[in-house]
Amino acid sequence: MRKSSKPPFGAKTARGKPAPAAKGGRPAARPAGDVAFRRPSAELTIIFGYHAVREVLRAKKRKALDLFATPAAAEKLQPEIAASDVTTHVVAPEVLDARLGSDAVHQGVLLEARPLPALDIADIAINSGLVLALDQITDPHNVGAILRTAAAFAVDAVIVTERHAPEFSGILAKTASGGLEHVPLVEVVNLARALDQLGEAGFLRVGLDSEGPASLEDTVLSRPAVLLLGAEGKGLRRLTREKCDILARLDMPGAVKSLNVSNACAVALTLARRALAESS
């Protein structure tokens, strides 16, 4: 049972006892032997990185279980910790290094949480203006960057396939920098079938294709619309292309004629938002 009075920054040890304060008012870091992490499972998501963890605590769209933070990170996250019911463990940076690997840029904070609630195509088909669909993009850095961009452009949802998609935790969540908590994510078994459903719901299906017959900048768009992005190198799959109402390209006047898919996404969303504003 938790005590009614919280220690500084809401910090508790793995055994639920208040963390002793160090000089300067910060809670003292616990050694590795006093920290118990949960075992990996389908019901456990690991989020690390300051912005990613902060947005989980702020958005409150998923159940936050245990927060492991260095004294400095715990102090920085104090407002979010105070406003949540997460149990906080103040630990040394080496504890997080041991859990995540020395190469992980954890910024002194790791959160164990439940996965986000599952959504269905029907959940986004109403009142959506612009949706992204990712056709087997598997690199977590790219998908994380796309989610961050989607959150910045107020995209209504991102659709991914259950297979050939990265896990929505760890490095992807870190790269998304909180975007996971602000853009509804829909996993589908069959993307072509999902595109059929969106078409029946009145969505304009626009495939981004380097060989598209028209420039996206010159394409007339209407709401609701779904913008489809394919994996680097492969692009959109044949069946996905066939489900599109429009295939459009990004015109690039420079010597390099291709972009990383996450950069292409940012350019495409800029053009799509402008076209949709002009058509409204």
JSON list of C-alpha atoms in Angstrom, two decimals, residues 47-58 76-77 106-107 109 148 173-174 176-179 181-182:
[
{"chain": "A", "resi": 47, "resn": "ILE", "atom": "CA", "xyz": [9.54, 3.71, -23.24]},
{"chain": "A", "resi": 48, "resn": "PHE", "atom": "CA", "xyz": [12.77, 5.63, -22.75]},
{"chain": "A", "resi": 49, "resn": "GLY", "atom": "CA", "xyz": [13.95, 9.14, -23.51]},
{"chain": "A", "resi": 50, "resn": "TYR", "atom": "CA", "xyz": [12.81, 12.33, -21.79]},
{"chain": "A", "resi": 51, "resn": "HIS", "atom": "CA", "xyz": [10.26, 13.62, -24.33]},
{"chain": "A", "resi": 52, "resn": "ALA", "atom": "CA", "xyz": [8.76, 10.20, -25.02]},
{"chain": "A", "resi": 53, "resn": "VAL", "atom": "CA", "xyz": [8.25, 9.44, -21.33]},
{"chain": "A", "resi": 54, "resn": "ARG", "atom": "CA", "xyz": [7.01, 12.95, -20.53]},
{"chain": "A", "resi": 55, "resn": "GLU", "atom": "CA", "xyz": [4.28, 12.71, -23.17]},
{"chain": "A", "resi": 56, "resn": "VAL", "atom": "CA", "xyz": [3.13, 9.31, -21.89]},
{"chain": "A", "resi": 57, "resn": "LEU", "atom": "CA", "xyz": [2.66, 10.83, -18.43]},
{"chain": "A", "resi": 58, "resn": "ARG", "atom": "CA", "xyz": [0.98, 13.95, -19.81]},
{"chain": "A", "resi": 76, "resn": "LYS", "atom": "CA", "xyz": [12.91, 17.56, -14.39]},
{"chain": "A", "resi": 77, "resn": "LEU", "atom": "CA", "xyz": [9.80, 15.35, -14.63]},
{"chain": "A", "resi": 106, "resn": "HIS", "atom": "CA", "xyz": [17.85, 7.02, -22.51]},
{"chain": "A", "resi": 107, "resn": "GLN", "atom": "CA", "xyz": [18.43, 10.57, -21.15]},
{"chain": "A", "resi": 109, "resn": "VAL", "atom": "CA", "xyz": [14.62, 7.88, -17.79]},
{"chain": "A", "resi": 148, "resn": "ARG", "atom": "CA", "xyz": [6.66, 12.61, -34.77]},
{"chain": "A", "resi": 173, "resn": "ALA", "atom": "CA", "xyz": [9.05, 5.57, -29.22]},
{"chain": "A", "resi": 174, "resn": "LYS", "atom": "CA", "xyz": [12.25, 7.49, -28.46]},
{"chain": "A", "resi": 176, "resn": "ALA", "atom": "CA", "xyz": [8.79, 9.61, -32.14]},
{"chain": "A", "resi": 177, "resn": "SER", "atom": "CA", "xyz": [9.55, 11.98, -29.22]},
{"chain": "A", "resi": 178, "resn": "GLY", "atom": "CA", "xyz": [6.03, 11.68, -27.80]},
{"chain": "A", "resi": 179, "resn": "GLY", "atom": "CA", "xyz": [4.23, 11.37, -31.14]},
{"chain": "A", "resi": 181, "resn": "GLU", "atom": "CA", "xyz": [0.74, 9.43, -27.54]},
{"chain": "A", "resi": 182, "resn": "HIS", "atom": "CA", "xyz": [-0.87, 12.00, -29.84]}
]
